[in-house]
Coordinates of C-alpha atoms in Angstrom, one line a residue:
M15 CA -80.1 -6.1 -6.4
T16 CA -82.8 -4.0 -4.8
T17 CA -85.5 -5.8 -2.9
R18 CA -88.8 -4.6 -4.4
F19 CA -92.0 -6.5 -4.5
P20 CA -94.3 -6.2 -7.6
Q21 CA -97.1 -3.6 -7.8
D22 CA -99.7 -6.3 -7.7
P23 CA -102.7 -6.9 -5.4
M24 CA -101.2 -10.1 -4.2
F25 CA -98.3 -8.1 -2.7
A26 CA -100.3 -5.2 -1.4
G27 CA -102.5 -4.2 1.6
F28 CA -103.3 -7.1 3.9
S29 CA -101.8 -9.5 1.4
A30 CA -98.3 -7.9 1.5
P31 CA -95.5 -10.0 2.8
V32 CA -94.8 -9.4 6.5
R33 CA -91.3 -10.8 6.7
V34 CA -91.1 -10.5 10.5
E35 CA -90.2 -13.2 13.0
A36 CA -91.7 -12.2 16.3
D37 CA -91.8 -13.1 20.0
I38 CA -94.7 -11.6 22.0
Y39 CA -95.0 -12.5 25.6
D40 CA -98.5 -12.4 27.2
L41 CA -100.7 -11.1 24.4
E42 CA -103.4 -8.6 25.3
V43 CA -106.8 -10.0 25.9
A44 CA -109.0 -7.3 24.4
Q45 CA -112.3 -9.0 25.4
G46 CA -113.4 -11.8 27.7
E47 CA -111.2 -14.2 29.6
V48 CA -109.0 -16.9 28.1
P49 CA -110.2 -20.3 29.6
G50 CA -107.7 -21.6 32.1
Q51 CA -108.4 -25.1 31.0
L52 CA -106.8 -24.4 27.6
D53 CA -103.3 -25.8 28.4
G54 CA -101.2 -26.4 25.3
T55 CA -100.1 -24.9 22.0
Y56 CA -101.9 -24.0 18.8
Y57 CA -99.4 -24.4 16.0
R58 CA -100.2 -22.8 12.7
V59 CA -98.2 -22.3 9.4
V60 CA -98.7 -19.4 7.0
C61 CA -97.3 -18.4 3.6
D62 CA -95.0 -15.4 3.8
R63 CA -92.5 -14.5 1.0
Q64 CA -89.0 -13.8 2.0
W65 CA -88.1 -12.3 -1.4
P66 CA -89.9 -11.0 -4.5
P67 CA -90.8 -13.7 -7.0
M68 CA -88.6 -14.6 -10.0
V69 CA -91.6 -14.9 -12.4
A70 CA -94.6 -12.7 -13.1
G71 CA -98.1 -13.9 -12.2
D72 CA -97.0 -16.0 -9.3
I73 CA -99.6 -17.6 -7.0
P74 CA -100.1 -17.3 -3.2
F75 CA -99.1 -20.9 -2.5
N76 CA -95.5 -20.2 -3.7
A77 CA -94.4 -18.5 -0.6
D78 CA -92.1 -19.4 2.3
G79 CA -93.5 -21.3 5.2
M80 CA -93.6 -19.5 8.6
V81 CA -94.6 -21.5 11.7
M82 CA -96.4 -19.7 14.5
S83 CA -97.3 -20.8 18.0
F84 CA -99.9 -19.6 20.4
R85 CA -98.9 -21.1 23.8
F86 CA -101.8 -21.2 26.3
E87 CA -101.0 -21.4 30.1
R88 CA -103.2 -20.4 33.0
G89 CA -105.3 -17.9 31.0
H90 CA -102.3 -16.4 29.3
V91 CA -101.2 -16.6 25.6
D92 CA -97.7 -16.2 24.3
F93 CA -96.9 -15.8 20.6
K94 CA -93.9 -16.8 18.5
S95 CA -93.2 -17.0 14.8
R96 CA -90.2 -18.3 12.8
Y97 CA -89.6 -19.1 9.1
V98 CA -89.0 -22.7 8.3
R99 CA -85.4 -22.9 7.3
T100 CA -85.8 -25.2 4.3
P101 CA -82.9 -25.8 2.0
R102 CA -84.7 -23.5 -0.4
F103 CA -85.0 -20.7 2.3
E104 CA -81.3 -21.0 3.2
A105 CA -80.1 -20.9 -0.4
E106 CA -82.2 -17.8 -1.1
R107 CA -81.2 -16.0 2.1
K108 CA -77.5 -16.5 1.2
A109 CA -78.1 -15.1 -2.3
R110 CA -80.4 -12.3 -1.0
R111 CA -82.9 -13.0 -3.8
S112 CA -85.3 -15.6 -5.2
L113 CA -83.6 -18.6 -6.9
F114 CA -86.7 -20.8 -7.4
G115 CA -89.2 -19.9 -10.1
A116 CA -92.8 -20.7 -10.7
Y117 CA -95.0 -22.9 -8.4
R118 CA -93.8 -26.5 -8.6
N119 CA -91.9 -25.9 -11.8
P120 CA -88.1 -26.7 -11.4
F121 CA -87.6 -25.8 -15.1
T122 CA -87.9 -22.1 -14.2
D123 CA -85.3 -22.2 -11.4
D124 CA -81.9 -20.6 -11.3
P125 CA -79.3 -23.1 -12.5
S126 CA -77.5 -22.8 -9.2
V127 CA -80.2 -24.7 -7.3
A128 CA -80.8 -27.5 -9.9
G129 CA -81.8 -30.7 -8.1
M130 CA -82.3 -29.0 -4.7
N131 CA -85.4 -29.7 -2.5
R132 CA -87.9 -27.0 -3.5
T133 CA -90.3 -27.4 -0.6
L134 CA -91.6 -24.4 1.2
A135 CA -93.2 -26.3 4.2
N136 CA -96.0 -23.8 4.1
T137 CA -99.2 -25.9 4.3
N138 CA -99.7 -27.7 7.6
V139 CA -97.9 -28.3 10.9
F140 CA -98.8 -31.4 13.0
W141 CA -97.5 -33.5 15.9
H142 CA -96.7 -37.2 15.8
G143 CA -94.3 -39.6 17.4
G144 CA -93.0 -36.8 19.6
K145 CA -92.1 -34.6 16.7
L146 CA -93.5 -31.4 15.3
L147 CA -93.6 -31.5 11.5
A148 CA -94.2 -28.8 8.9
S149 CA -95.2 -29.9 5.5
K150 CA -96.1 -29.1 1.9
E151 CA -97.1 -32.0 -0.3
D152 CA -94.1 -31.8 -2.6
S153 CA -91.5 -33.2 -0.2
P154 CA -91.0 -35.1 3.0
P155 CA -91.9 -32.9 6.0
I156 CA -89.6 -30.7 7.9
Q157 CA -89.0 -31.2 11.6
I158 CA -89.4 -28.2 13.9
D159 CA -88.4 -27.7 17.5
P160 CA -91.7 -27.3 19.4
D161 CA -90.4 -24.8 21.9
T162 CA -88.1 -22.5 19.9
L163 CA -89.6 -23.2 16.4
D164 CA -86.1 -23.6 15.1
T165 CA -85.8 -25.9 12.1
V166 CA -84.3 -29.4 12.8
G167 CA -84.2 -30.7 9.2
V168 CA -85.9 -32.9 6.6
H169 CA -87.7 -35.8 8.2
T170 CA -87.6 -39.1 6.3
F171 CA -88.6 -41.5 9.1
D172 CA -85.0 -42.5 9.6
G173 CA -84.6 -43.0 5.9
A174 CA -87.5 -45.4 5.6
L175 CA -89.7 -43.0 3.5
T176 CA -89.3 -44.1 -0.2
S177 CA -91.7 -41.5 -1.7
Q178 CA -90.2 -38.2 -2.9
T179 CA -93.3 -36.5 -1.4
S180 CA -95.6 -36.6 1.6
T181 CA -99.1 -35.2 2.1
A182 CA -99.7 -32.1 4.3
H183 CA -103.0 -33.8 5.4
P184 CA -102.1 -37.0 7.4
K185 CA -104.8 -38.6 9.4
F186 CA -104.5 -40.0 13.0
D187 CA -106.3 -43.0 14.3
P188 CA -107.5 -42.2 17.8
R189 CA -107.7 -45.9 18.8
T190 CA -104.2 -46.9 17.8
G191 CA -102.3 -43.6 17.6
E192 CA -101.2 -44.5 14.1
M193 CA -100.5 -41.8 11.5
V194 CA -102.0 -42.6 8.1
F195 CA -100.5 -40.7 5.2
F196 CA -99.4 -40.8 1.5
G197 CA -97.4 -39.1 -1.1
F198 CA -98.7 -38.2 -4.6
A199 CA -96.4 -37.5 -7.5
A200 CA -94.3 -39.9 -5.5
K201 CA -91.7 -40.6 -8.2
G202 CA -91.4 -37.0 -9.2
E203 CA -93.4 -34.0 -10.6
C204 CA -96.4 -35.0 -12.6
T205 CA -96.0 -38.7 -12.1
P206 CA -99.3 -40.6 -11.4
D207 CA -97.6 -42.7 -8.6
I208 CA -99.1 -42.7 -5.1
A209 CA -97.3 -44.2 -2.1
F210 CA -99.5 -45.0 0.9
Y211 CA -98.1 -45.4 4.5
E212 CA -99.0 -46.0 8.1
A213 CA -96.7 -45.1 11.0
D214 CA -97.2 -46.4 14.5
R215 CA -97.7 -44.1 17.5
D216 CA -93.9 -43.8 17.9
G217 CA -93.4 -42.7 14.3
N218 CA -92.1 -45.9 12.8
L219 CA -93.3 -46.8 9.3
V220 CA -95.2 -50.1 9.5
H221 CA -97.0 -50.3 6.2
E222 CA -96.4 -49.2 2.6
T223 CA -98.3 -49.7 -0.6
W224 CA -97.7 -48.2 -4.1
F225 CA -100.1 -47.8 -6.9
Q226 CA -100.9 -45.5 -9.9
A227 CA -103.8 -43.1 -10.2
P228 CA -105.9 -43.0 -13.4
Y229 CA -104.2 -39.7 -14.2
S230 CA -101.8 -37.2 -12.5
S231 CA -103.6 -34.6 -10.5
M232 CA -103.5 -32.7 -7.2
V233 CA -104.4 -35.2 -4.5
H234 CA -104.4 -32.6 -1.7
D235 CA -106.3 -34.6 0.9
F236 CA -107.8 -38.1 1.5
A237 CA -110.2 -39.9 3.7
V238 CA -109.4 -42.5 6.3
T239 CA -111.9 -44.7 8.2
Q240 CA -111.3 -47.6 10.6
N241 CA -111.3 -50.1 7.6
F242 CA -110.5 -48.1 4.5
V243 CA -108.6 -45.3 2.9
V244 CA -110.0 -43.3 0.0
F245 CA -108.0 -41.3 -2.5
P246 CA -110.0 -38.6 -4.5
I247 CA -108.5 -38.1 -8.0
I248 CA -110.1 -34.8 -9.2
P249 CA -109.5 -33.2 -12.7
L250 CA -107.0 -30.6 -11.5
V251 CA -104.4 -32.2 -13.7
S252 CA -100.6 -31.9 -14.1
D253 CA -98.5 -32.5 -17.1
L254 CA -94.7 -32.5 -17.5
G255 CA -94.9 -31.1 -21.0
R256 CA -96.9 -28.1 -19.8
I257 CA -94.5 -27.2 -17.0
R258 CA -91.5 -27.7 -19.4
A259 CA -93.2 -25.1 -21.6
G260 CA -93.4 -22.7 -18.6
L261 CA -97.2 -23.1 -18.2
S262 CA -99.1 -23.6 -15.0
H263 CA -98.4 -26.7 -13.0
Y264 CA -102.1 -27.5 -12.6
A265 CA -105.0 -27.0 -15.0
W266 CA -108.6 -27.8 -14.8
D267 CA -109.8 -30.5 -17.3
P268 CA -113.6 -30.4 -17.4
G269 CA -113.6 -33.5 -19.7
R270 CA -112.3 -35.9 -17.0
D271 CA -114.3 -37.7 -14.3
V272 CA -113.6 -37.9 -10.6
H273 CA -112.2 -41.3 -9.4
L274 CA -112.2 -42.4 -5.8
G275 CA -109.6 -45.1 -5.1
V276 CA -110.6 -47.3 -2.2
L277 CA -108.0 -49.4 -0.4
P278 CA -108.3 -51.5 2.8
R279 CA -106.2 -49.9 5.6
K280 CA -103.5 -52.6 5.4
G281 CA -104.3 -53.4 1.8
R282 CA -102.0 -54.1 -1.2
V283 CA -102.3 -52.8 -4.7
E284 CA -104.3 -55.8 -5.8
D285 CA -107.0 -54.8 -3.2
L286 CA -107.5 -51.3 -4.8
R287 CA -110.9 -50.6 -6.3
W288 CA -111.9 -47.5 -8.2
Y289 CA -115.3 -45.7 -8.1
R290 CA -116.2 -43.1 -10.7
G291 CA -118.3 -40.0 -10.9
G292 CA -118.8 -36.9 -13.0
T293 CA -116.6 -33.8 -13.0
R294 CA -116.5 -31.8 -9.8
F295 CA -114.0 -30.2 -7.5
A296 CA -113.1 -31.1 -3.9
S297 CA -110.1 -30.4 -1.8
H298 CA -110.4 -30.9 2.0
I299 CA -112.0 -33.7 3.9
L300 CA -114.0 -32.9 7.0
G301 CA -114.3 -36.5 8.2
A302 CA -115.0 -40.0 7.1
Y303 CA -116.3 -43.3 8.6
D304 CA -117.6 -46.7 7.5
D305 CA -120.0 -49.4 8.7
G306 CA -118.1 -52.2 7.2
R307 CA -119.8 -51.9 3.8
H308 CA -120.6 -48.2 3.2
I309 CA -118.0 -45.5 3.4
H310 CA -119.2 -41.9 4.1
I311 CA -116.9 -39.0 3.2
D312 CA -117.8 -35.4 4.0
T313 CA -116.1 -32.7 1.9
P314 CA -116.9 -29.3 0.4
V315 CA -117.8 -29.8 -3.3
S316 CA -118.1 -27.3 -6.1
E317 CA -119.1 -27.9 -9.7
S318 CA -115.9 -26.5 -11.1
N319 CA -112.3 -25.5 -10.2
Y320 CA -112.1 -23.5 -7.0
F321 CA -108.7 -21.9 -7.8
P322 CA -108.8 -18.9 -10.1
F323 CA -105.0 -19.1 -10.8
F324 CA -105.2 -22.6 -12.3
P325 CA -106.5 -22.3 -15.9
D326 CA -109.3 -24.2 -17.6
L327 CA -108.0 -26.4 -20.4
S328 CA -111.1 -25.7 -22.4
G329 CA -110.4 -22.0 -22.3
A330 CA -113.7 -21.3 -20.5
P331 CA -113.6 -18.3 -18.1
A332 CA -114.2 -19.0 -14.4
D333 CA -117.9 -19.1 -13.4
P334 CA -118.3 -17.8 -9.8
G335 CA -121.5 -19.7 -9.4
K336 CA -119.8 -23.0 -10.1
T337 CA -116.8 -22.5 -7.9
K338 CA -118.8 -22.2 -4.6
G339 CA -118.2 -25.2 -2.4
Y340 CA -120.9 -26.7 -0.3
L341 CA -120.3 -29.4 2.4
S342 CA -121.5 -32.7 0.8
R343 CA -121.4 -36.4 1.6
W344 CA -120.1 -39.0 -0.8
T345 CA -121.2 -42.5 -0.1
I346 CA -119.5 -45.6 -1.5
D347 CA -121.1 -49.0 -1.4
T348 CA -118.0 -51.3 -1.3
M349 CA -120.1 -54.4 -2.0
G350 CA -122.1 -52.8 -4.9
E351 CA -121.5 -53.5 -8.5
R352 CA -122.1 -50.0 -9.9
G353 CA -118.5 -48.8 -9.5
S354 CA -119.8 -45.3 -8.7
F355 CA -120.7 -43.2 -5.6
T356 CA -123.6 -40.9 -4.5
Q357 CA -123.5 -37.3 -3.4
E358 CA -125.7 -35.5 -0.9
R359 CA -125.5 -31.8 0.0
L360 CA -125.3 -31.2 3.8
T361 CA -125.6 -27.4 4.0
T362 CA -126.8 -24.4 2.1
H363 CA -123.8 -22.3 3.3
A364 CA -120.7 -22.0 1.0
G365 CA -117.4 -22.5 2.7
E366 CA -114.1 -24.4 3.0
F367 CA -111.4 -25.4 5.5
P368 CA -113.5 -27.9 7.4
R369 CA -112.3 -29.3 10.7
M370 CA -113.8 -31.9 13.1
D371 CA -113.3 -32.9 16.7
D372 CA -110.1 -34.8 15.9
R373 CA -110.7 -37.4 18.6
F374 CA -113.3 -38.8 16.3
E375 CA -111.2 -39.0 13.2
T376 CA -111.8 -42.3 11.3
L377 CA -115.0 -42.8 13.4
P378 CA -118.7 -41.9 13.2
Y379 CA -119.2 -38.2 14.2
S380 CA -121.9 -35.6 14.0
W381 CA -120.3 -32.1 14.2
G382 CA -117.8 -30.0 12.2
V383 CA -116.6 -26.4 11.9
M384 CA -115.4 -24.5 8.8
G385 CA -114.8 -21.1 7.3
M386 CA -117.7 -19.7 5.3
Y387 CA -117.9 -17.1 2.6
E388 CA -121.6 -17.1 1.8
V389 CA -124.5 -17.5 4.3
P390 CA -128.1 -17.4 3.1
G391 CA -129.9 -14.3 4.3
E392 CA -126.8 -12.5 5.5
P393 CA -125.4 -10.3 2.6
R394 CA -122.5 -9.0 4.7
P395 CA -119.9 -6.8 3.0
G396 CA -116.4 -8.0 2.3
R397 CA -114.5 -10.8 0.6
G398 CA -113.2 -14.2 1.6
F399 CA -114.2 -16.2 4.7
R400 CA -116.3 -13.9 6.9
W401 CA -118.1 -16.5 9.1
V402 CA -117.1 -19.4 11.3
G403 CA -119.8 -22.0 10.8
A404 CA -120.6 -25.0 13.0
V405 CA -122.4 -27.8 11.2
D406 CA -124.7 -30.2 13.1
L407 CA -124.6 -33.2 10.7
E408 CA -127.2 -35.2 12.6
H409 CA -129.9 -32.5 12.2
R410 CA -128.4 -30.8 9.0
R411 CA -128.3 -27.5 10.9
T412 CA -125.6 -24.8 10.4
T413 CA -124.9 -22.0 13.0
T414 CA -122.6 -19.1 12.2
H415 CA -120.5 -16.5 13.8
Y416 CA -119.8 -13.3 11.7
V417 CA -116.2 -12.2 12.4
G418 CA -116.8 -8.5 11.6
D419 CA -116.8 -5.9 8.9
C420 CA -113.4 -5.5 7.1
S421 CA -112.3 -8.8 8.5
S422 CA -111.6 -12.3 7.3
V423 CA -111.0 -15.6 9.1
G424 CA -108.6 -18.5 8.5
E425 CA -109.1 -22.2 9.2
P426 CA -111.0 -22.7 12.5
L427 CA -109.7 -25.3 14.9
F428 CA -111.6 -27.3 17.5
V429 CA -109.9 -27.8 20.9
P430 CA -111.6 -30.1 23.6
A431 CA -112.5 -28.3 26.8
H432 CA -110.7 -31.0 28.9
E433 CA -109.3 -34.5 28.6
K434 CA -112.7 -36.2 29.1
A435 CA -114.8 -33.7 27.2
G436 CA -117.7 -35.0 25.1
H437 CA -118.0 -34.9 21.4
A438 CA -117.7 -31.2 20.2
E439 CA -117.5 -30.0 23.8
G440 CA -114.8 -27.3 23.8
Y441 CA -113.6 -24.3 22.0
V442 CA -113.0 -23.1 18.4
L443 CA -109.8 -21.1 17.8
A444 CA -109.7 -18.8 14.7
V445 CA -107.2 -16.2 13.5
V446 CA -109.0 -13.2 12.1
G447 CA -107.5 -10.5 10.0
R448 CA -108.6 -6.9 10.8
H449 CA -108.0 -5.4 7.4
D450 CA -108.8 -1.8 8.4
E451 CA -106.4 -2.0 11.3
M452 CA -103.7 -4.0 9.5
R453 CA -103.4 -6.5 12.3
S454 CA -104.9 -9.7 13.6
D455 CA -106.9 -11.3 16.4
L456 CA -107.2 -14.8 17.8
L457 CA -110.8 -15.5 18.6
I458 CA -111.8 -18.2 21.2
L459 CA -115.4 -19.3 20.5
D460 CA -117.7 -21.7 22.5
A461 CA -118.0 -24.7 20.1
G462 CA -121.5 -25.3 21.4
R463 CA -122.6 -21.7 20.9
I464 CA -120.8 -20.5 17.8
D465 CA -123.3 -17.7 17.3
A466 CA -122.6 -16.2 20.8
P467 CA -120.0 -13.5 21.4
P468 CA -116.4 -14.8 21.7
V469 CA -115.4 -16.3 25.0
A470 CA -112.3 -14.2 24.5
T471 CA -110.6 -12.0 21.9
V472 CA -106.8 -12.2 22.0
K473 CA -105.3 -9.1 20.3
L474 CA -102.1 -9.3 18.2
P475 CA -100.3 -6.0 17.6
I476 CA -99.1 -7.3 14.3
R477 CA -100.5 -8.6 11.0
V478 CA -100.5 -12.3 10.7
P479 CA -100.1 -13.4 7.0
Y480 CA -102.8 -15.6 5.4
G481 CA -102.4 -19.1 6.6
L482 CA -103.5 -22.6 5.7
H483 CA -103.6 -25.2 8.4
G484 CA -102.6 -25.8 12.0
N485 CA -103.2 -28.1 15.0
W486 CA -103.4 -28.2 18.8
V487 CA -100.9 -30.0 20.9
T488 CA -101.6 -30.4 24.7
R489 CA -99.0 -29.6 27.3
G490 CA -98.9 -33.3 28.2
E491 CA -98.1 -34.4 24.7
L492 CA -95.3 -31.8 24.5
Q493 CA -93.8 -33.0 27.8
R494 CA -94.0 -36.6 26.7
G495 CA -92.4 -35.8 23.3

């Protein structure tokens, strides 16, 4: 069968599959100097299709995961990229074609792969317990060799993981080294079951609690503080009957409320309490903390569904004005009687992919960075995320860096300047697509002066596919691993 991708905007131009695994030693530094104090590796995962899709109208998330590494050493940067060899990837490579159908819909697969793990491991890559793990929320994570990027295999915590799934957004407690995570649709596609776990600093599971959400939905991220975990249930719903009929896995239900499930960190199902609010969309959590009574959660919030490829059950067309996300703060009074939560907008800039100084995860913090696609007073041309924005939460101020015409930026990542650096003292790394040149750059920005010219621009001679998330691992962590 001839390999030919559809004549579709999703497979054309800068969005076209790259399908290249690369090793580039000592990338060109086109501007500035790479700070010598950056000593470690920036791991990132992107979506890059190996084969043309089986079904028409496929979505960007249904593409093979490719892990990339930018290794920093003494002012130099080396690049490497490898596909994650999931069971799905290996089966399709052997067949030389797609065998898996629509996004998270096993009923559309080729019969030869019935019952096989469908994960693409294309959403996040993170480090814990001396292991590098690539993850998508429909499966346990996949272990990756941190040096070669070769695939080790499915990671189930030595068989202790009882959920069929595991989030791509675990949280890490800087005081204990614990990884806090969960799996939704934990008993199979479209089930309302959620499994909550904590793993110690060595990667051993030490806590497990199961419960059911009010309805089955995409629980992409969650909030963790020193005392609580919070599960946002938003009305991007799933239904087994829908996917059996070949329809979209997720659909927006404007008639449903948002529910926030609050559980003590080491709590049991009987400790779970739900807080309810009107319809809205949220996906990624910037940060969260508590004072013992009040829980504060910062997340971009929009009035309606952010994803244009997931339909509205009411039949209403997408309203661009209602899909813009603005960083907002949800506050829950855990001792109140109302059973609801409040919302406060923190910025007038629209954006997503928020990141914090991870050393303050679960703790009070005052700074974050995110990709932005609308900045008041700056009608710049282009589509997608065109600014890196730093948000001063204490003074409610946002500072931006425009990445350039014909360019778009992925998730920005904060890296501390050194081991004893203060809060938000360091650099922001951001991969930028240069659409007119069909290649990419890695920008290094001063976190304290985001609006200044880059500290350095590292030039890639190739195009890096659109990516989702990534993380920084120090050389010391890698050596201890």
